């Protein structure tokens, strides 16, 4: 038999639970039993990129479009095709003047966007960064970053490469005028290989401006390196030239290992055929999809759901997992505009 204290505790628990259960039931009924968002304005979010015409960002724009379709919003796309800070500042000012519901910005300069972002935040326009978050953004008021650290990508690639090729000459390949991302990947790979120690001699080789340049220069250079055991490219053009040379001269069979960066179809084919040990996918689709959803939820919740940093990679594409890349064409990799499930 229950004593008086036990009965009172049970009664109190039941009394508290009843209103809560009723409230939950009421909310579920109001929502129709589903997770649909309530009616809301068709907000417009401005995306400002430093690489507006880069084919690697086709998948990123598909990610933005799919997120917009999911939450019934829209977006604008502007910035600079050549990484011009001035052009991006002008695009930011124009976007802000149009009173967007939020802004996603590639921060390519450690200080140039501090004041523009601060103006936007004061005006009640939330700002997040995507793809690029320049060193020094601790002073920037942007709410969150979606993407990967190129230095960290280079470091992980260098660590993996040094472990597989622990002795001899390892060459890091980079274009003549590397962008900030390629330069940071190069520095990360250098640091990782230096830390690995061992009997490694590290060389940096300049591959020129295009994939054709990289091919031509590598063909003339590699026969002069008697102890060459590996080549790691840190940008897509260098990777394309490297893959072509590896296949043409069957360098893998001669004990030379190669790897690179980017998911262009030709690069993925080099991986599939074994010419490249791996290439790096930074998941650009997610770098568009996540910022749009974060800005949407920030608006929908009145700021209660705050954006958070989202790491989108790197994903190492090897011969063991390259199949879905080369056997299908999808929006997720920018190789098709069509929606399809299953993807195969």
Short mmCIF file of C-alpha atoms in Angstrom, two decimals:
data_model
loop_
_atom_site.label_atom_id
_atom_site.label_comp_id
_atom_site.label_asym_id
_atom_site.label_seq_id
_atom_site.Cartn_x
_atom_site.Cartn_y
_atom_site.Cartn_z
CA UNK A 1 0.00 0.00 0.00
CA UNK A 2 1.26 3.52 -0.87
CA UNK A 3 1.83 5.97 1.95
CA UNK A 4 0.63 9.58 1.85
CA UNK A 5 3.97 10.96 0.57
CA UNK A 6 4.09 8.49 -2.31
CA UNK A 7 0.52 9.30 -3.32
CA UNK A 8 1.26 13.04 -3.32
CA UNK A 9 4.40 12.56 -5.46
CA UNK A 10 2.50 10.48 -8.00
CA UNK A 11 -0.36 12.94 -8.12
CA UNK A 12 2.02 15.86 -8.66
CA UNK A 13 3.85 14.03 -11.45
CA UNK A 14 0.57 13.16 -13.15
CA UNK A 15 -0.76 16.71 -12.86
CA UNK A 16 2.41 18.10 -14.43
CA UNK A 17 2.41 15.52 -17.20
CA UNK A 18 -1.19 16.09 -18.20
CA UNK A 19 -0.81 19.72 -19.35
CA UNK A 20 2.47 18.85 -21.10
CA UNK A 21 0.87 15.91 -22.91
CA UNK A 22 -2.04 18.11 -23.90
CA UNK A 23 0.25 20.85 -25.16
CA UNK A 24 2.27 18.37 -27.27
CA UNK A 25 -0.91 16.87 -28.69
CA UNK A 26 -2.23 20.34 -29.50
CA UNK A 27 0.99 21.28 -31.31
CA UNK A 28 1.06 18.01 -33.23
CA UNK A 29 -2.52 18.54 -34.35
CA UNK A 30 -1.79 22.11 -35.41
CA UNK A 31 1.16 20.92 -37.46
CA UNK A 32 -0.91 18.25 -39.12
CA UNK A 33 1.24 15.54 -37.58
CA UNK A 34 4.19 16.42 -39.82
CA UNK A 35 7.32 18.55 -39.80
CA UNK A 36 6.20 21.17 -42.32
CA UNK A 37 7.50 24.70 -41.77
CA UNK A 38 4.86 27.35 -41.10
CA UNK A 39 3.94 29.85 -43.84
CA UNK A 40 6.74 32.40 -44.20
CA UNK A 41 7.94 35.09 -46.60
CA UNK A 42 9.77 33.87 -49.68
CA UNK A 43 13.10 35.15 -48.41
CA UNK A 44 15.98 35.95 -50.75
CA UNK A 45 19.52 35.09 -49.72
CA UNK A 46 22.51 36.64 -51.51
CA UNK A 47 25.56 34.48 -52.26
CA UNK A 48 28.75 36.40 -53.07
CA UNK A 49 31.62 34.31 -54.45
CA UNK A 50 35.18 34.99 -55.52
CA UNK A 51 34.88 32.30 -58.24
CA UNK A 52 31.52 32.95 -59.87
CA UNK A 53 32.37 31.05 -63.08
CA UNK A 54 34.49 28.24 -61.61
CA UNK A 55 33.18 24.88 -62.89
CA UNK A 56 34.01 23.35 -59.53
CA UNK A 57 31.22 25.48 -58.05
CA UNK A 58 28.47 24.19 -60.34
CA UNK A 59 27.65 21.55 -57.73
CA UNK A 60 27.66 24.26 -55.06
CA UNK A 61 25.01 26.22 -56.94
CA UNK A 62 22.92 23.07 -57.32
CA UNK A 63 23.16 22.71 -53.54
CA UNK A 64 21.82 26.24 -53.10
CA UNK A 65 19.00 25.59 -55.57
CA UNK A 66 17.96 22.35 -53.89
CA UNK A 67 17.94 23.98 -50.45
CA UNK A 68 15.82 26.83 -51.84
CA UNK A 69 13.35 24.34 -53.29
CA UNK A 70 13.18 22.54 -49.96
CA UNK A 71 12.29 25.62 -47.91
CA UNK A 72 10.59 27.77 -50.58
CA UNK A 73 13.16 30.57 -50.77
CA UNK A 74 15.28 32.11 -53.50
CA UNK A 75 18.88 33.27 -53.95
CA UNK A 76 21.09 35.58 -55.98
CA UNK A 77 24.61 34.80 -57.20
CA UNK A 78 27.24 37.50 -57.66
CA UNK A 79 30.83 38.45 -56.81
CA UNK A 80 33.95 38.16 -58.94
CA UNK A 81 35.14 35.66 -61.52
CA UNK A 82 38.78 36.50 -60.84
CA UNK A 83 38.91 36.78 -57.06
CA UNK A 84 38.94 40.59 -57.10
CA UNK A 85 38.38 41.93 -53.59
CA UNK A 86 37.11 45.24 -55.00
CA UNK A 87 34.56 43.50 -57.22
CA UNK A 88 33.38 41.43 -54.27
CA UNK A 89 33.08 44.51 -52.04
CA UNK A 90 31.01 46.19 -54.75
CA UNK A 91 28.83 43.08 -55.06
CA UNK A 92 28.34 42.99 -51.29
CA UNK A 93 27.30 46.64 -51.21
CA UNK A 94 24.85 46.10 -54.07
CA UNK A 95 23.42 42.99 -52.43
CA UNK A 96 22.97 44.76 -49.09
CA UNK A 97 21.24 47.69 -50.78
CA UNK A 98 18.67 45.24 -52.14
CA UNK A 99 17.79 44.31 -48.52
CA UNK A 100 18.32 40.55 -48.66
CA UNK A 101 17.17 38.24 -45.89
CA UNK A 102 20.74 37.02 -45.40
CA UNK A 103 24.14 36.95 -47.07
CA UNK A 104 26.62 34.13 -47.68
CA UNK A 105 30.09 35.46 -48.50
CA UNK A 106 33.42 33.94 -49.48
CA UNK A 107 35.84 35.87 -47.26
CA UNK A 108 39.03 36.00 -49.32
CA UNK A 109 40.73 38.82 -47.44
CA UNK A 110 41.43 38.88 -43.68
CA UNK A 111 40.30 42.49 -43.20
CA UNK A 112 38.55 43.84 -46.31
CA UNK A 113 35.11 42.52 -45.34
CA UNK A 114 35.10 43.36 -41.65
CA UNK A 115 33.27 46.67 -42.08
CA UNK A 116 30.81 45.50 -44.77
CA UNK A 117 29.80 42.50 -42.64
CA UNK A 118 29.46 44.70 -39.56
CA UNK A 119 27.12 47.06 -41.51
CA UNK A 120 24.99 44.12 -42.60
CA UNK A 121 24.73 42.72 -39.08
CA UNK A 122 23.76 46.14 -37.70
CA UNK A 123 21.03 46.28 -40.35
CA UNK A 124 19.68 42.95 -39.15
CA UNK A 125 21.01 40.96 -42.11
CA UNK A 126 22.72 37.74 -40.96
CA UNK A 127 26.00 36.89 -42.70
CA UNK A 128 27.78 33.55 -42.98
CA UNK A 129 30.87 32.61 -44.96
CA UNK A 130 31.22 29.72 -47.38
CA UNK A 131 34.07 28.00 -49.28
CA UNK A 132 36.68 30.49 -48.10
CA UNK A 133 37.21 31.96 -44.64
CA UNK A 134 40.44 33.99 -44.76
CA UNK A 135 42.93 33.96 -41.89
CA UNK A 136 42.16 36.72 -39.44
CA UNK A 137 38.36 36.40 -39.62
CA UNK A 138 38.28 36.24 -35.83
CA UNK A 139 37.71 39.99 -36.09
CA UNK A 140 34.86 39.48 -38.55
CA UNK A 141 31.31 39.37 -37.22
CA UNK A 142 30.11 36.70 -39.66
CA UNK A 143 28.13 34.05 -37.81
CA UNK A 144 29.62 30.80 -39.12
CA UNK A 145 31.72 29.18 -41.85
CA UNK A 146 30.80 26.26 -44.11
CA UNK A 147 33.66 24.54 -45.94
CA UNK A 148 37.10 23.22 -45.19
CA UNK A 149 40.41 24.72 -44.23
CA UNK A 150 42.65 24.38 -47.31
CA UNK A 151 45.69 24.19 -45.03
CA UNK A 152 44.09 21.28 -43.17
CA UNK A 153 43.23 19.61 -46.49
CA UNK A 154 46.84 19.90 -47.61
CA UNK A 155 48.06 18.62 -44.26
CA UNK A 156 45.83 15.54 -44.40
CA UNK A 157 46.86 14.86 -48.01
CA UNK A 158 50.54 15.27 -47.16
CA UNK A 159 50.23 12.97 -44.15
CA UNK A 160 48.59 10.25 -46.23
CA UNK A 161 51.07 10.66 -49.05
CA UNK A 162 54.16 10.57 -46.85
CA UNK A 163 52.91 7.46 -45.09
CA UNK A 164 52.55 5.63 -48.43
CA UNK A 165 55.87 6.94 -49.83
CA UNK A 166 58.22 7.20 -46.83
CA UNK A 167 61.50 7.54 -48.72
CA UNK A 168 63.04 9.12 -51.79
CA UNK A 169 62.07 12.37 -53.46
CA UNK A 170 58.49 13.59 -53.10
CA UNK A 171 57.41 16.50 -55.31
CA UNK A 172 54.60 18.92 -54.57
CA UNK A 173 53.10 20.30 -57.78
CA UNK A 174 51.51 23.75 -57.95
CA UNK A 175 50.63 26.23 -60.67
CA UNK A 176 52.53 29.42 -61.49
CA UNK A 177 50.11 31.78 -59.75
CA UNK A 178 48.31 29.67 -57.14
CA UNK A 179 45.17 31.06 -55.56
CA UNK A 180 44.95 31.33 -51.78
CA UNK A 181 43.44 27.86 -51.50
CA UNK A 182 46.17 26.14 -53.51
CA UNK A 183 48.87 28.06 -51.64
CA UNK A 184 47.41 27.01 -48.29
CA UNK A 185 47.12 23.37 -49.42
CA UNK A 186 50.74 23.50 -50.52
CA UNK A 187 51.88 24.84 -47.15
CA UNK A 188 49.81 22.24 -45.30
CA UNK A 189 51.28 19.39 -47.36
CA UNK A 190 54.80 20.71 -46.78
CA UNK A 191 54.26 20.82 -43.04
CA UNK A 192 52.85 17.30 -42.90
CA UNK A 193 55.64 15.78 -44.99
CA UNK A 194 58.29 17.60 -42.96
CA UNK A 195 56.75 16.28 -39.76
CA UNK A 196 56.72 12.74 -41.15
CA UNK A 197 60.50 12.79 -41.26
CA UNK A 198 62.07 9.61 -42.59
CA UNK A 199 64.24 9.47 -45.67
CA UNK A 200 62.14 11.96 -47.65
CA UNK A 201 63.58 14.69 -49.84
CA UNK A 202 60.85 17.27 -50.54
CA UNK A 203 60.75 19.26 -53.78
CA UNK A 204 58.27 21.84 -55.05
CA UNK A 205 57.72 21.93 -58.82
CA UNK A 206 55.97 24.72 -60.73
CA UNK A 207 53.59 23.31 -63.33
CA UNK A 208 52.64 26.48 -65.20
CA UNK A 209 49.23 28.02 -65.80
CA UNK A 210 47.19 25.24 -67.42
CA UNK A 211 46.80 21.47 -67.50
CA UNK A 212 48.60 21.49 -70.87
CA UNK A 213 51.53 23.38 -69.31
CA UNK A 214 51.62 20.89 -66.44
CA UNK A 215 51.70 17.97 -68.83
CA UNK A 216 54.49 19.47 -70.96
CA UNK A 217 56.65 20.54 -68.04
CA UNK A 218 56.30 17.25 -66.19
CA UNK A 219 57.24 15.25 -69.29
CA UNK A 220 60.50 17.17 -69.48
CA UNK A 221 61.16 17.18 -65.73
CA UNK A 222 60.45 13.75 -64.28
CA UNK A 223 63.11 11.82 -66.32
CA UNK A 224 65.77 13.98 -64.66
CA UNK A 225 64.77 12.86 -61.14
CA UNK A 226 66.39 9.51 -60.47
CA UNK A 227 65.09 9.19 -56.90
CA UNK A 228 61.55 10.44 -57.55
CA UNK A 229 59.03 8.32 -55.65
CA UNK A 230 55.92 10.47 -55.55
CA UNK A 231 54.14 13.57 -56.88
CA UNK A 232 51.26 15.31 -55.11
CA UNK A 233 49.37 18.07 -56.95
CA UNK A 234 47.49 20.73 -54.97
CA UNK A 235 45.29 22.19 -57.71
CA UNK A 236 43.11 20.71 -60.48
CA UNK A 237 45.22 21.87 -63.46
CA UNK A 238 48.39 20.33 -62.01
CA UNK A 239 46.43 17.17 -61.21
CA UNK A 240 45.18 16.84 -64.78
CA UNK A 241 48.70 17.16 -66.18
CA UNK A 242 50.05 14.75 -63.58
CA UNK A 243 47.44 12.10 -64.32
CA UNK A 244 48.15 12.25 -68.05
CA UNK A 245 51.90 11.83 -67.54
CA UNK A 246 51.44 9.00 -65.05
CA UNK A 247 49.37 7.05 -67.57
CA UNK A 248 51.39 7.85 -70.67
CA UNK A 249 54.66 6.65 -69.13
CA UNK A 250 53.19 3.98 -66.83
CA UNK A 251 55.02 5.58 -63.91
CA UNK A 252 53.02 3.64 -61.33
CA UNK A 253 54.63 0.42 -62.55
CA UNK A 254 58.01 2.11 -62.05
CA UNK A 255 57.34 2.74 -58.36
CA UNK A 256 56.18 6.35 -58.59
CA UNK A 257 53.02 7.26 -56.66
CA UNK A 258 50.78 10.19 -57.56
CA UNK A 259 47.74 11.96 -56.13
CA UNK A 260 45.93 15.24 -56.57
CA UNK A 261 43.02 17.57 -55.96
CA UNK A 262 39.64 18.07 -57.59
CA UNK A 263 36.83 15.98 -59.04
CA UNK A 264 36.82 16.88 -62.72
CA UNK A 265 35.71 13.85 -64.79
CA UNK A 266 39.18 13.30 -66.27
CA UNK A 267 40.76 13.35 -62.80
CA UNK A 268 38.25 10.79 -61.55
CA UNK A 269 39.05 8.56 -64.53
CA UNK A 270 42.76 8.70 -63.65
CA UNK A 271 41.84 7.52 -60.15
CA UNK A 272 39.59 4.75 -61.52
CA UNK A 273 42.36 3.46 -63.79
CA UNK A 274 44.97 3.61 -61.04
CA UNK A 275 47.10 6.46 -62.34
CA UNK A 276 46.32 8.54 -59.26
CA UNK A 277 46.20 6.99 -55.78
CA UNK A 278 43.61 9.53 -54.67
CA UNK A 279 42.07 12.89 -55.33
CA UNK A 280 40.30 15.21 -52.90
CA UNK A 281 36.62 16.11 -52.94
CA UNK A 282 35.73 19.11 -50.75
CA UNK A 283 31.98 18.42 -51.21
CA UNK A 284 31.02 21.73 -52.89
CA UNK A 285 27.34 20.75 -53.02
CA UNK A 286 27.20 20.91 -49.23
CA UNK A 287 29.03 24.26 -49.25
CA UNK A 288 25.96 25.72 -50.95
CA UNK A 289 23.25 23.62 -49.30
CA UNK A 290 24.23 24.16 -45.66
CA UNK A 291 24.62 27.99 -45.68
CA UNK A 292 21.20 28.43 -47.29
CA UNK A 293 19.53 26.25 -44.67
CA UNK A 294 21.38 27.96 -41.85
CA UNK A 295 20.30 31.42 -43.00
CA UNK A 296 16.73 30.17 -43.48
CA UNK A 297 16.51 28.68 -39.98
CA UNK A 298 18.03 31.83 -38.49
CA UNK A 299 15.27 33.90 -40.09
CA UNK A 300 12.49 31.44 -39.34
CA UNK A 301 13.44 31.16 -35.64
CA UNK A 302 14.00 34.88 -35.13
CA UNK A 303 17.67 34.21 -34.43
CA UNK A 304 17.10 31.40 -31.93
CA UNK A 305 18.68 28.82 -34.25
CA UNK A 306 22.16 30.25 -34.75
CA UNK A 307 24.41 29.14 -37.65
CA UNK A 308 27.36 26.95 -36.66
CA UNK A 309 30.61 26.10 -38.43
CA UNK A 310 30.15 23.15 -40.79
CA UNK A 311 33.11 21.09 -42.08
CA UNK A 312 32.36 19.57 -45.49
CA UNK A 313 35.42 17.41 -46.08
CA UNK A 314 37.86 16.49 -47.30
CA UNK A 315 36.67 13.24 -48.79
CA UNK A 316 39.50 11.17 -50.25
CA UNK A 317 38.39 9.57 -53.52
CA UNK A 318 40.32 6.38 -54.20
CA UNK A 319 39.96 3.45 -56.53
CA UNK A 320 37.80 1.72 -53.92
CA UNK A 321 35.12 4.44 -53.78
CA UNK A 322 35.41 6.20 -57.14
CA UNK A 323 32.73 4.03 -58.77
CA UNK A 324 29.70 6.26 -58.03
CA UNK A 325 31.63 9.27 -59.31
CA UNK A 326 32.48 7.83 -62.73
CA UNK A 327 29.45 5.61 -63.28
CA UNK A 328 26.76 8.24 -62.62
CA UNK A 329 26.02 11.85 -63.44
CA UNK A 330 24.50 13.79 -60.55
CA UNK A 331 23.79 17.25 -59.21
CA UNK A 332 25.88 16.36 -56.17
CA UNK A 333 29.05 16.51 -58.25
CA UNK A 334 27.85 19.03 -60.81
CA UNK A 335 27.96 16.55 -63.70
CA UNK A 336 24.20 16.68 -64.36
CA UNK A 337 21.37 19.10 -63.73
CA UNK A 338 18.82 16.30 -63.34
CA UNK A 339 17.24 15.13 -60.11
CA UNK A 340 17.35 11.36 -59.82
CA UNK A 341 16.89 8.73 -57.12
CA UNK A 342 18.48 6.30 -56.89
CA UNK A 343 21.43 7.98 -58.56
CA UNK A 344 22.50 4.87 -60.48
#
